[in-house]
mmCIF file with all atom_site columns, C-alpha atoms in Angstrom:
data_model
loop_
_atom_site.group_PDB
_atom_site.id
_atom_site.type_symbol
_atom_site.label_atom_id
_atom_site.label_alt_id
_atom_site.label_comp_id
_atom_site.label_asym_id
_atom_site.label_entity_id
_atom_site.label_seq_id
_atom_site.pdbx_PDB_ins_code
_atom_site.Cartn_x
_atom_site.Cartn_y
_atom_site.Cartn_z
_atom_site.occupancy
_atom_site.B_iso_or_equiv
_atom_site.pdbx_formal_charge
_atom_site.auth_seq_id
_atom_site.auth_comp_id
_atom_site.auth_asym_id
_atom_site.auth_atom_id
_atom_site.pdbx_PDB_model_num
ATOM 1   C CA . UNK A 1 1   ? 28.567 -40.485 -4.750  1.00 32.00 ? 15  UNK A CA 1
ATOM 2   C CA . UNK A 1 2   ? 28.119 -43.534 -6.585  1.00 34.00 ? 16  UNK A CA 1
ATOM 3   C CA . UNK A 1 3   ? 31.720 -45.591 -5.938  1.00 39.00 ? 17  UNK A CA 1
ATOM 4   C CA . UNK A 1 4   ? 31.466 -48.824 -7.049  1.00 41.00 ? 18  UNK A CA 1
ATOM 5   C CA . UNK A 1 5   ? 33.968 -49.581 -9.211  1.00 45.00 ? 19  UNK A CA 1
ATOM 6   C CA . UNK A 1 6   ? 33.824 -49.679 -13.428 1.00 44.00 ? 20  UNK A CA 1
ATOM 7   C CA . UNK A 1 7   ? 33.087 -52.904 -14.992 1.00 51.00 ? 21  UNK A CA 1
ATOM 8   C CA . UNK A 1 8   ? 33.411 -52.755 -18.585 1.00 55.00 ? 22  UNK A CA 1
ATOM 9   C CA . UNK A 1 9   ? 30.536 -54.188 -20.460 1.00 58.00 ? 23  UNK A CA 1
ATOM 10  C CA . UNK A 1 10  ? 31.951 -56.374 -23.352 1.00 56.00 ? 24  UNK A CA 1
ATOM 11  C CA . UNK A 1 11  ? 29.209 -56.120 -25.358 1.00 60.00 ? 25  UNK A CA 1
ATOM 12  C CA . UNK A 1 12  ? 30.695 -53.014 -26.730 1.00 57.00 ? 26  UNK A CA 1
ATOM 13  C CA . UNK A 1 13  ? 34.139 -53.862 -26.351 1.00 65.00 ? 27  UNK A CA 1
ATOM 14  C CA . UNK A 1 14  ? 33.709 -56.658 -28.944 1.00 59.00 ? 28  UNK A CA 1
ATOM 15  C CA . UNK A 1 15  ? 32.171 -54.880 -31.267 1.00 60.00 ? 29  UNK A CA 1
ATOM 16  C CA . UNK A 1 16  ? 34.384 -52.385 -31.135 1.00 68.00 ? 30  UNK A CA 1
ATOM 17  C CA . UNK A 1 17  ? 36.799 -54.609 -31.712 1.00 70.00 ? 31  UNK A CA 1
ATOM 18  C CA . UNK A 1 18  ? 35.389 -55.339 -34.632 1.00 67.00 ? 32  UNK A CA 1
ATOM 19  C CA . UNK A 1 19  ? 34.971 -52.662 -36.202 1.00 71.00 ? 33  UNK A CA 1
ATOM 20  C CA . UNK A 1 20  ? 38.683 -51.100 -35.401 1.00 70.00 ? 34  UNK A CA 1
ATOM 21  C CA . UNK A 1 21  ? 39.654 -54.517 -37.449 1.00 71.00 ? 35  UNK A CA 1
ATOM 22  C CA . UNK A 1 22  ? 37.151 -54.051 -40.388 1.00 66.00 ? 36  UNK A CA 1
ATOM 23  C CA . UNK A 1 23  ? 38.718 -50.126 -40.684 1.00 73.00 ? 37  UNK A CA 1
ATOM 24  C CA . UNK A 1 24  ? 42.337 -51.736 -40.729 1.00 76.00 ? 38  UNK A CA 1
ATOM 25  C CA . UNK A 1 25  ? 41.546 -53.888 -43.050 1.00 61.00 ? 39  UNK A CA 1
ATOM 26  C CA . UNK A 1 26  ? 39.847 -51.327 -45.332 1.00 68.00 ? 40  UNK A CA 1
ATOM 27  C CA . UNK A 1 27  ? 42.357 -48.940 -44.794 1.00 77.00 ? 41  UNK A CA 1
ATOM 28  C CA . UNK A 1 28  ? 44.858 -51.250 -46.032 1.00 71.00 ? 42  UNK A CA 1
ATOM 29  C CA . UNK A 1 29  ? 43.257 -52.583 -49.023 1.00 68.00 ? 43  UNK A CA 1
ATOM 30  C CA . UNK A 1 30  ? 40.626 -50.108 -50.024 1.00 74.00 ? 44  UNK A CA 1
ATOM 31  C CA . UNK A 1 31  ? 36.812 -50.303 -50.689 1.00 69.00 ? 45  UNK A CA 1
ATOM 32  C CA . UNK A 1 32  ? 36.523 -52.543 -53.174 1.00 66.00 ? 46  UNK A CA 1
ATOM 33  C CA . UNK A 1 33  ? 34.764 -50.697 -56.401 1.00 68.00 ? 47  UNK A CA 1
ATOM 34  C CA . UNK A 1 34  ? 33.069 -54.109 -57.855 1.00 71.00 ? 48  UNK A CA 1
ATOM 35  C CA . UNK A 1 35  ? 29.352 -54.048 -56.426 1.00 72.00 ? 49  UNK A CA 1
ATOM 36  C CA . UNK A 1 36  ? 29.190 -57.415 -55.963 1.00 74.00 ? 50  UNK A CA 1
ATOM 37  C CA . UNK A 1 37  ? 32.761 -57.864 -53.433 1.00 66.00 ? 51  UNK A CA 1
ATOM 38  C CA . UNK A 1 38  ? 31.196 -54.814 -51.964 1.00 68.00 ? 52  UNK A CA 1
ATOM 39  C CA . UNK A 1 39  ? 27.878 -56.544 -50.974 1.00 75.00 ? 53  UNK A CA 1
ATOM 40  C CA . UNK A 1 40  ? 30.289 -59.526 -49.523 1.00 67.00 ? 54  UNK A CA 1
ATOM 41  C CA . UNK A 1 41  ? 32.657 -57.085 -47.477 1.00 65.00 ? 55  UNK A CA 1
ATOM 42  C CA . UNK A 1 42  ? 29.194 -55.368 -46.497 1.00 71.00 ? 56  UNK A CA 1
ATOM 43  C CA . UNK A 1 43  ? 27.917 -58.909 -44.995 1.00 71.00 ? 57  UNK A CA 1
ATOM 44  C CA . UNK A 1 44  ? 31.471 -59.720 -43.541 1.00 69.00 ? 58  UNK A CA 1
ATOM 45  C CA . UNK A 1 45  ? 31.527 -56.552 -42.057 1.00 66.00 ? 59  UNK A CA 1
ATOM 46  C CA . UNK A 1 46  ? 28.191 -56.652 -40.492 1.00 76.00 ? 60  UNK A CA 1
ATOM 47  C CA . UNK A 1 47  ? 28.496 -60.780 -39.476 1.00 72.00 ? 61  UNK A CA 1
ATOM 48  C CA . UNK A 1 48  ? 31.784 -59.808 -37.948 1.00 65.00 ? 62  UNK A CA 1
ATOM 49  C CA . UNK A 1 49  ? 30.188 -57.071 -35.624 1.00 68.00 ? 63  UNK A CA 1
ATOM 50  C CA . UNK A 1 50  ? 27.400 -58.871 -34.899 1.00 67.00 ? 64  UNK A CA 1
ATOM 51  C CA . UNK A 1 51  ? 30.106 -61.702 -33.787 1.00 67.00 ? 65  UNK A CA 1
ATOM 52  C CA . UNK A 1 52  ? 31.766 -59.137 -31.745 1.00 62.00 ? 66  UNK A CA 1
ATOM 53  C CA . UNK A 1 53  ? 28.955 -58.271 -29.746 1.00 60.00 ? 67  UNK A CA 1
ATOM 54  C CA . UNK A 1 54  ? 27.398 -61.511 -28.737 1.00 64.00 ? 68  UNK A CA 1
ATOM 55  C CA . UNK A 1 55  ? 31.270 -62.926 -27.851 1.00 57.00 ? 69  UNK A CA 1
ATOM 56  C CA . UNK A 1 56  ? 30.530 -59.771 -25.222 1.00 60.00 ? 70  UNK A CA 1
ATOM 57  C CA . UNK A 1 57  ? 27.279 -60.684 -24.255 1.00 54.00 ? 71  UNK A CA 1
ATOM 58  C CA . UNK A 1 58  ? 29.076 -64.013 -23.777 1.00 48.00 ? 72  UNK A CA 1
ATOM 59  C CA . UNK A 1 59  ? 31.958 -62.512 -21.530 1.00 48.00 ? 73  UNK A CA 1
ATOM 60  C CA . UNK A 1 60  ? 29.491 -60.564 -19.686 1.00 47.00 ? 74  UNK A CA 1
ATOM 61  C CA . UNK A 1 61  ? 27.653 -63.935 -18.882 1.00 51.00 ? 75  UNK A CA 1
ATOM 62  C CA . UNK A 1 62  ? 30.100 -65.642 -17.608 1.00 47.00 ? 76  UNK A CA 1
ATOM 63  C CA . UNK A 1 63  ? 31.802 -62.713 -15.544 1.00 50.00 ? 77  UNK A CA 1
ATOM 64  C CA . UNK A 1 64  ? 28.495 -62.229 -13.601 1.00 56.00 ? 78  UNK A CA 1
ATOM 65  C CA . UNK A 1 65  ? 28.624 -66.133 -13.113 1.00 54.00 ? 79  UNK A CA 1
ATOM 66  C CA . UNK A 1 66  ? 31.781 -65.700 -11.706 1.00 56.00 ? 80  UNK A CA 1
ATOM 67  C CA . UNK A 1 67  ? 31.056 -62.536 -9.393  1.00 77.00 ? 81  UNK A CA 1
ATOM 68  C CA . UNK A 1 68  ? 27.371 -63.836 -8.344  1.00 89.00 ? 82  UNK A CA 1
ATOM 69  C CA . UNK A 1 69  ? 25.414 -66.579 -6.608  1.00 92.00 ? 83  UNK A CA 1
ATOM 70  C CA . UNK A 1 70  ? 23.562 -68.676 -8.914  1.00 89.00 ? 84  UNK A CA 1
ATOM 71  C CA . UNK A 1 71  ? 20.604 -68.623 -6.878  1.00 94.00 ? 85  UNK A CA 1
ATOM 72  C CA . UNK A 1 72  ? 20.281 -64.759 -4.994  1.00 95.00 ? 86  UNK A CA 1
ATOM 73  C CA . UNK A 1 73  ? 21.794 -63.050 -7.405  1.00 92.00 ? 87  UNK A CA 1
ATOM 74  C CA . UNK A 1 74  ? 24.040 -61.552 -4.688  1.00 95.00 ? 88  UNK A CA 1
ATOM 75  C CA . UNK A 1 75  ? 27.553 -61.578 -4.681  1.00 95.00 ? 89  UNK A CA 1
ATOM 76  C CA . UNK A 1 76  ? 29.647 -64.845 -3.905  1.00 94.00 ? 90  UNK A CA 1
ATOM 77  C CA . UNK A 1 77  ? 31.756 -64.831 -0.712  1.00 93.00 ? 91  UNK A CA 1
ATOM 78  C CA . UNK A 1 78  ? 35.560 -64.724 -2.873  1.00 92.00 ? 92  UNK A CA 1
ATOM 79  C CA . UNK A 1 79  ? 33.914 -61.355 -4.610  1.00 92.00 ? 93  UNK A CA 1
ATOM 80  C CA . UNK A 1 80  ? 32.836 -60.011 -1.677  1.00 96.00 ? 94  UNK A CA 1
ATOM 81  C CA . UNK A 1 81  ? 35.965 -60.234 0.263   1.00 95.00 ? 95  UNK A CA 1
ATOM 82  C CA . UNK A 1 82  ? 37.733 -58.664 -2.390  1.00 94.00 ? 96  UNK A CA 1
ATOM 83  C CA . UNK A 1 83  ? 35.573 -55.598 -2.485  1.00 95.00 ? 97  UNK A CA 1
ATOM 84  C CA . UNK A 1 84  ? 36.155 -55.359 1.531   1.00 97.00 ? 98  UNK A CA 1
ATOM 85  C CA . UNK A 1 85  ? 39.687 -55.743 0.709   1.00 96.00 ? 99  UNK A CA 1
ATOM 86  C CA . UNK A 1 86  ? 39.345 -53.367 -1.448  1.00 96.00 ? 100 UNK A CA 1
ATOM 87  C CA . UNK A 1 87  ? 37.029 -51.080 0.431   1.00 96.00 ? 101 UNK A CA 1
ATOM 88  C CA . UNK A 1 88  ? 39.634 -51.085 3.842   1.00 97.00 ? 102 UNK A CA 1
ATOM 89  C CA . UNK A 1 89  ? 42.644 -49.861 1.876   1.00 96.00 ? 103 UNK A CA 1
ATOM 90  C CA . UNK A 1 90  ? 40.417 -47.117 -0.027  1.00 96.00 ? 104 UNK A CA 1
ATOM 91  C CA . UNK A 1 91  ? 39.263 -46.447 3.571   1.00 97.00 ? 105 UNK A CA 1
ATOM 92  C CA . UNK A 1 92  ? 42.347 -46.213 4.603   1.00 96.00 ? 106 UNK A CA 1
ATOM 93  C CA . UNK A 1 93  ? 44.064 -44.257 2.241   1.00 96.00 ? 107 UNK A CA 1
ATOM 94  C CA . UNK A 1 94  ? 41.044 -41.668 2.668   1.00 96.00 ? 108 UNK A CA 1
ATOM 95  C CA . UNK A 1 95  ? 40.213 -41.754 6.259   1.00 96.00 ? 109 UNK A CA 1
ATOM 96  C CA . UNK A 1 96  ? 36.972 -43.096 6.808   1.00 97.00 ? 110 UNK A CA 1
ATOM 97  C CA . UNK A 1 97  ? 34.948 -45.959 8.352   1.00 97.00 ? 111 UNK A CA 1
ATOM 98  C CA . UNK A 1 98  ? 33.391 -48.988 6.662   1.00 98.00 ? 112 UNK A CA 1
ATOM 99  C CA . UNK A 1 99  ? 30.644 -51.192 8.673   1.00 98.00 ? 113 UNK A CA 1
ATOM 100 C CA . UNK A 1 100 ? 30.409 -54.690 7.906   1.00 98.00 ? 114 UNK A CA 1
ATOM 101 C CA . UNK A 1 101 ? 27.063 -56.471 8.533   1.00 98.00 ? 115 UNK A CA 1
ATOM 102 C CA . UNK A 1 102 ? 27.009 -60.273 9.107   1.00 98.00 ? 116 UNK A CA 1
ATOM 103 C CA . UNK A 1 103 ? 23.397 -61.853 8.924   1.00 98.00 ? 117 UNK A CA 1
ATOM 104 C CA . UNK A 1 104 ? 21.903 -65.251 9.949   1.00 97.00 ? 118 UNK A CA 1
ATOM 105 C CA . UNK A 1 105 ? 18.314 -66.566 9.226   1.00 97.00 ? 119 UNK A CA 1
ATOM 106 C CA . UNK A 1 106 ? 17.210 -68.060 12.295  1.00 96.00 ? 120 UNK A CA 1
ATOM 107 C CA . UNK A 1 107 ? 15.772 -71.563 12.344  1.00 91.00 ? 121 UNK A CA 1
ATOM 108 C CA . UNK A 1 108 ? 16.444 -71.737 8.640   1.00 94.00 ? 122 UNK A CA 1
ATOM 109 C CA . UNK A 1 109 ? 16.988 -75.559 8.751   1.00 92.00 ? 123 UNK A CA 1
ATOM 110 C CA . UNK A 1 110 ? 13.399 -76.368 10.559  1.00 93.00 ? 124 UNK A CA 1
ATOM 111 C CA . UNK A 1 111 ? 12.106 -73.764 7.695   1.00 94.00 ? 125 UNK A CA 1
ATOM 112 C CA . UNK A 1 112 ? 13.093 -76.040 5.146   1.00 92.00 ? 126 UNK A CA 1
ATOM 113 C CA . UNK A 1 113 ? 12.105 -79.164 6.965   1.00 92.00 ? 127 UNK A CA 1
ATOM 114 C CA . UNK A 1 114 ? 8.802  -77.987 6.973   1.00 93.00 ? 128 UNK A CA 1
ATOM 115 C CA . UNK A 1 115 ? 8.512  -76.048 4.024   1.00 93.00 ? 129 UNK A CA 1
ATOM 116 C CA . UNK A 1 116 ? 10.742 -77.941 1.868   1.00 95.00 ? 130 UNK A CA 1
ATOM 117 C CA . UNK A 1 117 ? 14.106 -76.997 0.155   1.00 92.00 ? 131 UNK A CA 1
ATOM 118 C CA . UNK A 1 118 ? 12.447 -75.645 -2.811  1.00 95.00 ? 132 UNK A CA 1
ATOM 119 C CA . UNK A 1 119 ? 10.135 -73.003 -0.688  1.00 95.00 ? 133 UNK A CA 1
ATOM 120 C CA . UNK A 1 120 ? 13.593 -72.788 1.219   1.00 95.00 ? 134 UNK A CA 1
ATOM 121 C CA . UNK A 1 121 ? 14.961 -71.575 -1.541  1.00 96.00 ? 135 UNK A CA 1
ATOM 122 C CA . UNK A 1 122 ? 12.453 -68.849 -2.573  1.00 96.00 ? 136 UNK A CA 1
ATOM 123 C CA . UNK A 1 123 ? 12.799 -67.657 1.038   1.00 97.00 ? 137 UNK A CA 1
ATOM 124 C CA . UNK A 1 124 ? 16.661 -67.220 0.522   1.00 97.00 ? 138 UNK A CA 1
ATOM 125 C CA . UNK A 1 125 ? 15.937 -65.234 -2.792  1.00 96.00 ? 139 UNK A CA 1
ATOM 126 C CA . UNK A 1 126 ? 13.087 -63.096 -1.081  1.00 96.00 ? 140 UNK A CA 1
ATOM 127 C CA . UNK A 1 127 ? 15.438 -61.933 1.618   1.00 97.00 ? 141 UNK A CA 1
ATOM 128 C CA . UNK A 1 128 ? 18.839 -61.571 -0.572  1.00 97.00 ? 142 UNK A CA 1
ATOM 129 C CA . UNK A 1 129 ? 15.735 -58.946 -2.451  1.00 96.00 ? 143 UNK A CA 1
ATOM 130 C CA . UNK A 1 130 ? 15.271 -57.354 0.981   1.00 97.00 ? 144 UNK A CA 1
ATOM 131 C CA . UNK A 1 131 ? 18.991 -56.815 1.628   1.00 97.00 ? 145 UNK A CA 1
ATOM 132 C CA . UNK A 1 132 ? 19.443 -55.122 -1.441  1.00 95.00 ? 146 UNK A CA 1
ATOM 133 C CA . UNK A 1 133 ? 16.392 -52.805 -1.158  1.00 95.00 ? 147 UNK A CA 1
ATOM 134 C CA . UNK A 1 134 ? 17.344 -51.648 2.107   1.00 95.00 ? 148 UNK A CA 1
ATOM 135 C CA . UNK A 1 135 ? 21.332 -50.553 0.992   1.00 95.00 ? 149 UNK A CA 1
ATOM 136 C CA . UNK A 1 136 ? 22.690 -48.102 -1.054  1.00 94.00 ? 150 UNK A CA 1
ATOM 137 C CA . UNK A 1 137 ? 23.995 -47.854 -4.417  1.00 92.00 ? 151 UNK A CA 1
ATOM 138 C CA . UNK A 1 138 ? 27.461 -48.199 -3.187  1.00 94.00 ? 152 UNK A CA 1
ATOM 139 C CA . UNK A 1 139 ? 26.870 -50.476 -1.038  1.00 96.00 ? 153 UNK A CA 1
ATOM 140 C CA . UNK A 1 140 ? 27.178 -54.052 -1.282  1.00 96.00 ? 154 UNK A CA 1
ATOM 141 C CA . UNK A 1 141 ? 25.365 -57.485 -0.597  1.00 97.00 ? 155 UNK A CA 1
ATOM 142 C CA . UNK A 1 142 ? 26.803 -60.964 -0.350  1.00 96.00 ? 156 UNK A CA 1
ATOM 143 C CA . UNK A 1 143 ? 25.553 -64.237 0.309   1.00 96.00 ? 157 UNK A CA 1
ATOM 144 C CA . UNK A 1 144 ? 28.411 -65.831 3.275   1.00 95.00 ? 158 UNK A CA 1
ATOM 145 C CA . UNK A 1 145 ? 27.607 -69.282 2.480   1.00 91.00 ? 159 UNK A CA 1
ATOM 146 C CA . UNK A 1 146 ? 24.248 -71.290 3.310   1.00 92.00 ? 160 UNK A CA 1
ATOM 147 C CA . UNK A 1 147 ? 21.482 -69.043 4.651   1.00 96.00 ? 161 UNK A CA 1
ATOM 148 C CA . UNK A 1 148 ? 24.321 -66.107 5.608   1.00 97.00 ? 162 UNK A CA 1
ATOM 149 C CA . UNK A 1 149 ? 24.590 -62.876 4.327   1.00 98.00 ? 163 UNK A CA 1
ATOM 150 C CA . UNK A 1 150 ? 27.060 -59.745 4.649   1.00 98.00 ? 164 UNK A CA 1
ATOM 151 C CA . UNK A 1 151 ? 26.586 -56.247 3.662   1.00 98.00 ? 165 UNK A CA 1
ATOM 152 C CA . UNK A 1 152 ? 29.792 -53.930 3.091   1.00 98.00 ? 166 UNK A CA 1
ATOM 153 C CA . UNK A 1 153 ? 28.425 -50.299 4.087   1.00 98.00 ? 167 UNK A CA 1
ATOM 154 C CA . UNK A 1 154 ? 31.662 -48.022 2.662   1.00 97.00 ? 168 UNK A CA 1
ATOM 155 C CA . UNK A 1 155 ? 31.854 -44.493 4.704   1.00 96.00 ? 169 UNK A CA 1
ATOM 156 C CA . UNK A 1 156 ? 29.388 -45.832 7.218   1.00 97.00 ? 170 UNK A CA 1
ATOM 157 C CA . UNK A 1 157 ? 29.541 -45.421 11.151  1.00 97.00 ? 171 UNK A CA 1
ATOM 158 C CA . UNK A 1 158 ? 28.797 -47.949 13.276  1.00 97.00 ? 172 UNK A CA 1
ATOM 159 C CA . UNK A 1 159 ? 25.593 -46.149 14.714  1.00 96.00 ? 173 UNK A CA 1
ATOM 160 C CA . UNK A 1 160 ? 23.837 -46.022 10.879  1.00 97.00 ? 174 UNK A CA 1
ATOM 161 C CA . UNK A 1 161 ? 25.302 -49.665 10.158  1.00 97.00 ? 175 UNK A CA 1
ATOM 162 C CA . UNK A 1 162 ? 23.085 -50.584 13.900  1.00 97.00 ? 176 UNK A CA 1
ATOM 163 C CA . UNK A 1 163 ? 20.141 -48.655 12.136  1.00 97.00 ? 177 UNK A CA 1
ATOM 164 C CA . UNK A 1 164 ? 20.146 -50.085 8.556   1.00 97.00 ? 178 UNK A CA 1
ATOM 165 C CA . UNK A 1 165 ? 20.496 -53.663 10.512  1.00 97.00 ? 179 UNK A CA 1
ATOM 166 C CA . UNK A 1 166 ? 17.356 -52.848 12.540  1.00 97.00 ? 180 UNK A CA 1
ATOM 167 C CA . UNK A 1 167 ? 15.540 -51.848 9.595   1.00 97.00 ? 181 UNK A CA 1
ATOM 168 C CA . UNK A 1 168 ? 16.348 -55.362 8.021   1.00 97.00 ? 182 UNK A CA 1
ATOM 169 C CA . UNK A 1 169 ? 15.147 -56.958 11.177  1.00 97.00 ? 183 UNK A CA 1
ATOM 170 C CA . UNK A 1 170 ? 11.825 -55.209 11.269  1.00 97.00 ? 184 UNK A CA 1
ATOM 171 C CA . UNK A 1 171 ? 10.900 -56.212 7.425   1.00 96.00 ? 185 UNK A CA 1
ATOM 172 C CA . UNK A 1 172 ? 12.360 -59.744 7.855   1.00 96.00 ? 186 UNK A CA 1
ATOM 173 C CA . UNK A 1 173 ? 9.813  -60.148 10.663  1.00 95.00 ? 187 UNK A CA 1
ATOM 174 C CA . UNK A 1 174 ? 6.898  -58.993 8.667   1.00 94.00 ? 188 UNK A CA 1
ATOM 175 C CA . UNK A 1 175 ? 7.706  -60.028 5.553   1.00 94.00 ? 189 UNK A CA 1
ATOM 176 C CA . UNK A 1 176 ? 10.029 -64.155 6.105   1.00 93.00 ? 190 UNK A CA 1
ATOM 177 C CA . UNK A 1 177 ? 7.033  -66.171 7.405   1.00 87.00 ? 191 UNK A CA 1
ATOM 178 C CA . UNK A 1 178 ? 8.499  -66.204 10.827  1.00 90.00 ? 192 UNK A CA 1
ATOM 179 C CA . UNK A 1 179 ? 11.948 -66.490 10.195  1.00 95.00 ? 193 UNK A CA 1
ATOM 180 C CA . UNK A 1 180 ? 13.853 -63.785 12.012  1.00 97.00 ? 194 UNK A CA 1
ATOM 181 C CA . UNK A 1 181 ? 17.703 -62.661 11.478  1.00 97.00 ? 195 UNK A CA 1
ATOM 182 C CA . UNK A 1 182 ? 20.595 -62.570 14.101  1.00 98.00 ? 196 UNK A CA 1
ATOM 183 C CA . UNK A 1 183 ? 23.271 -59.965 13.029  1.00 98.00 ? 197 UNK A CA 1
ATOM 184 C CA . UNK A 1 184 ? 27.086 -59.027 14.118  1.00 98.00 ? 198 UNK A CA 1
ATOM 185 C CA . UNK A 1 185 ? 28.242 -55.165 13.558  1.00 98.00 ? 199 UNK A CA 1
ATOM 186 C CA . UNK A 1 186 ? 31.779 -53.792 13.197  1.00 98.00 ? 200 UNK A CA 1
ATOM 187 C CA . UNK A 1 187 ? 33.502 -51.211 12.020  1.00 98.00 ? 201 UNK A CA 1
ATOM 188 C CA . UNK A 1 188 ? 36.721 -50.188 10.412  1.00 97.00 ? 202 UNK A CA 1
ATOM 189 C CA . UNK A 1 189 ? 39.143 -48.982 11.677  1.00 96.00 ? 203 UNK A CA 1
ATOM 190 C CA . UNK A 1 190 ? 36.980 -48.805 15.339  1.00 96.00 ? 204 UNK A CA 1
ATOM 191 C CA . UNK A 1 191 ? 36.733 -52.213 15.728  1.00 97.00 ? 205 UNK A CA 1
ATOM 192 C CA . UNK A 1 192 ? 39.473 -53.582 13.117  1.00 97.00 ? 206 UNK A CA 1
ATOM 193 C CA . UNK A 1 193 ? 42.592 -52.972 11.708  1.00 96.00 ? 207 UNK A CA 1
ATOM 194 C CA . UNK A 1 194 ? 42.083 -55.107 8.795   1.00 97.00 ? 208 UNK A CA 1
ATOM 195 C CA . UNK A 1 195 ? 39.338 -56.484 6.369   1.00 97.00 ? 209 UNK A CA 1
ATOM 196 C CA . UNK A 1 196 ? 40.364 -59.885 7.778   1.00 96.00 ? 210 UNK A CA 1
ATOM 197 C CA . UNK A 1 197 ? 39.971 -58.498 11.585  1.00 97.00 ? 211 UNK A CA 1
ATOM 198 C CA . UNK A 1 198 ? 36.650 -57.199 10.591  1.00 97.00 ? 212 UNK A CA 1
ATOM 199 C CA . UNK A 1 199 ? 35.197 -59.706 9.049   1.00 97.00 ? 213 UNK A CA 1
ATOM 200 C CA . UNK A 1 200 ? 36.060 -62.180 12.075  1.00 97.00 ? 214 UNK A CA 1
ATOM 201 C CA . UNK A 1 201 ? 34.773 -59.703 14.537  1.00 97.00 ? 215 UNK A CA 1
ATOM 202 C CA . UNK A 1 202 ? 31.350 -59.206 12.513  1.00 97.00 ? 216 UNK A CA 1
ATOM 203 C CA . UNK A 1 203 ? 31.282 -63.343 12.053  1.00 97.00 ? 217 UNK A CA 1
ATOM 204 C CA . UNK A 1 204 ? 31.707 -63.712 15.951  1.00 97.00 ? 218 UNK A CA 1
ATOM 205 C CA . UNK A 1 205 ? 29.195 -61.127 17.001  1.00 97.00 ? 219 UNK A CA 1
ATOM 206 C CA . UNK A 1 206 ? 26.439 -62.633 14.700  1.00 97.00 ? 220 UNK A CA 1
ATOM 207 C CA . UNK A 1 207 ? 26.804 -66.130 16.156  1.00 96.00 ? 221 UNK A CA 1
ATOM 208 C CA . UNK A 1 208 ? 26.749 -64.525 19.744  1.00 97.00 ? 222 UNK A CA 1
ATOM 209 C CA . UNK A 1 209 ? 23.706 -62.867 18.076  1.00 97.00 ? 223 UNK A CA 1
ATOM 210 C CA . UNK A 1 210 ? 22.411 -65.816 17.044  1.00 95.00 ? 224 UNK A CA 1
ATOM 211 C CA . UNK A 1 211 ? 22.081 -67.989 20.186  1.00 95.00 ? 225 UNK A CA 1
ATOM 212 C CA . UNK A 1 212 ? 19.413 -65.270 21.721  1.00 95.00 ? 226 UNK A CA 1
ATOM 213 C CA . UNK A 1 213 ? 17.560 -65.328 17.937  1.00 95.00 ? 227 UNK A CA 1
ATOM 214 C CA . UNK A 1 214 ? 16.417 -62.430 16.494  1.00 96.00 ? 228 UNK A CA 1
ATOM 215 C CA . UNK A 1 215 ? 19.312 -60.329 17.974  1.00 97.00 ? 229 UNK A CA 1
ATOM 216 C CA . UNK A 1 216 ? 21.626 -57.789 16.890  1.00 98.00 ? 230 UNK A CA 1
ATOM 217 C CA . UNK A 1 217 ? 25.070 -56.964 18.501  1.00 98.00 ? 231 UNK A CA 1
ATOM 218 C CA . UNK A 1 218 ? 27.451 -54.174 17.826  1.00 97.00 ? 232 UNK A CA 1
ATOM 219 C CA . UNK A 1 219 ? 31.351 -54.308 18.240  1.00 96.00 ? 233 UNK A CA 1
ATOM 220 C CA . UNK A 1 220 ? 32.249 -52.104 21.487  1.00 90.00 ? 234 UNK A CA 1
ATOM 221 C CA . UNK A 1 221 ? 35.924 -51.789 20.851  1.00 76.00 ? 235 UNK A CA 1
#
């Protein structure tokens, strides 16, 4: 089941907006009967609406600036700790696990030395695409900070969190010009008692991770 939660789009909230005001209005003062003030409360009407929808397209813009990262398109760390926040107390109100995935691109610094930022960059993008291929609807992808990355798997054990991370490994081999991925595993409530507990648990495990290169490391209690 598809749980992520409802986001209104405001397109359609401002125009219906609009229009609720454009029906008060004529229900307080009437059609008017002269064609020509008809043609002009026609054109309000219509320029009002059309107002109304691209102040939503507007809101919309700037929400997803808010919730995303300018360059990935992923989530920015604030959102993403408040949809594991989130996540724990739904998980804990309904009994059942969430894994957290922490993920480091090896050697990303001598990437960009010899690559350059800008071909950094489009390797940052390419695997932010990866993450978000390899995760489900419900799911959710986040960009840590730098060349880290989480992914929030809700009603996930900790053995199909360790399977989803080696799949990630496997394509970032193939497909990150030799960059390879380090990555921390836990699980709530196994590992965790708290989103806060589980994130620092993941975070450690990854840079344990890390040091070997091209490791992955599980939470064993």
């Amino acid at each position: 089941m598809d749980r992520r939660e409802f986001v209104v789009d405001s397109r359609w909230l401002g125009m219906g907006a609009s229009c609720l005001m454009i029906m008060i209005w004529l229900s307080v003062y009437g059609f008017p009967v002269d064609v020509a003030m008809a043609a002009w409360v026609v054109l309000a009407a219509t320029i009002q609406t059309v107002g109304g929808y691209m102040l939503g397209a507007y809101v919309n813009k700037l929400r997803r600036m808010a919730y995303h990262d300018s360059l990935t398109g992923v989530l920015v760390n604030r959102r993403f700790i408040d949809k594991l926040e989130h996540e724990v107390q739904l998980a804990k109100r309904n009994q059942y696990p969430v894994t957290l995935l922490f993920i480091d691109l090896d050697n990303f610094k001598d990437f960009n030395d010899r690559h350059g930022h800008i071909k950094g960059d489009q390797l940052l993008c390419q695997f932010a695409d990866l993450l978000q291929v390899n995760v489900r609807r419900q799911d959710a992808v986040g960009r840590w900070g730098g060349e880290e990355f989480v992914v929030l798997l809700p009603q996930t054990e900790t053995k199909v969190g360790l399977s989803v991370g080696d799949r990630i490994q496997k394509q970032a081999r193939s497909l990150l010009s030799g960059v390879t991925v380090s990555i921390g595993v836990a699980s709530y409530p196994l590992h965790a008692a708290s989103a806060k507990e589980l994130t620092e648990k993941a975070d450690a495990l990854m840079y344990e991770a890390k040091k070997k290169k091209d490791c992955m490391l599980a939470a064993t209690n």
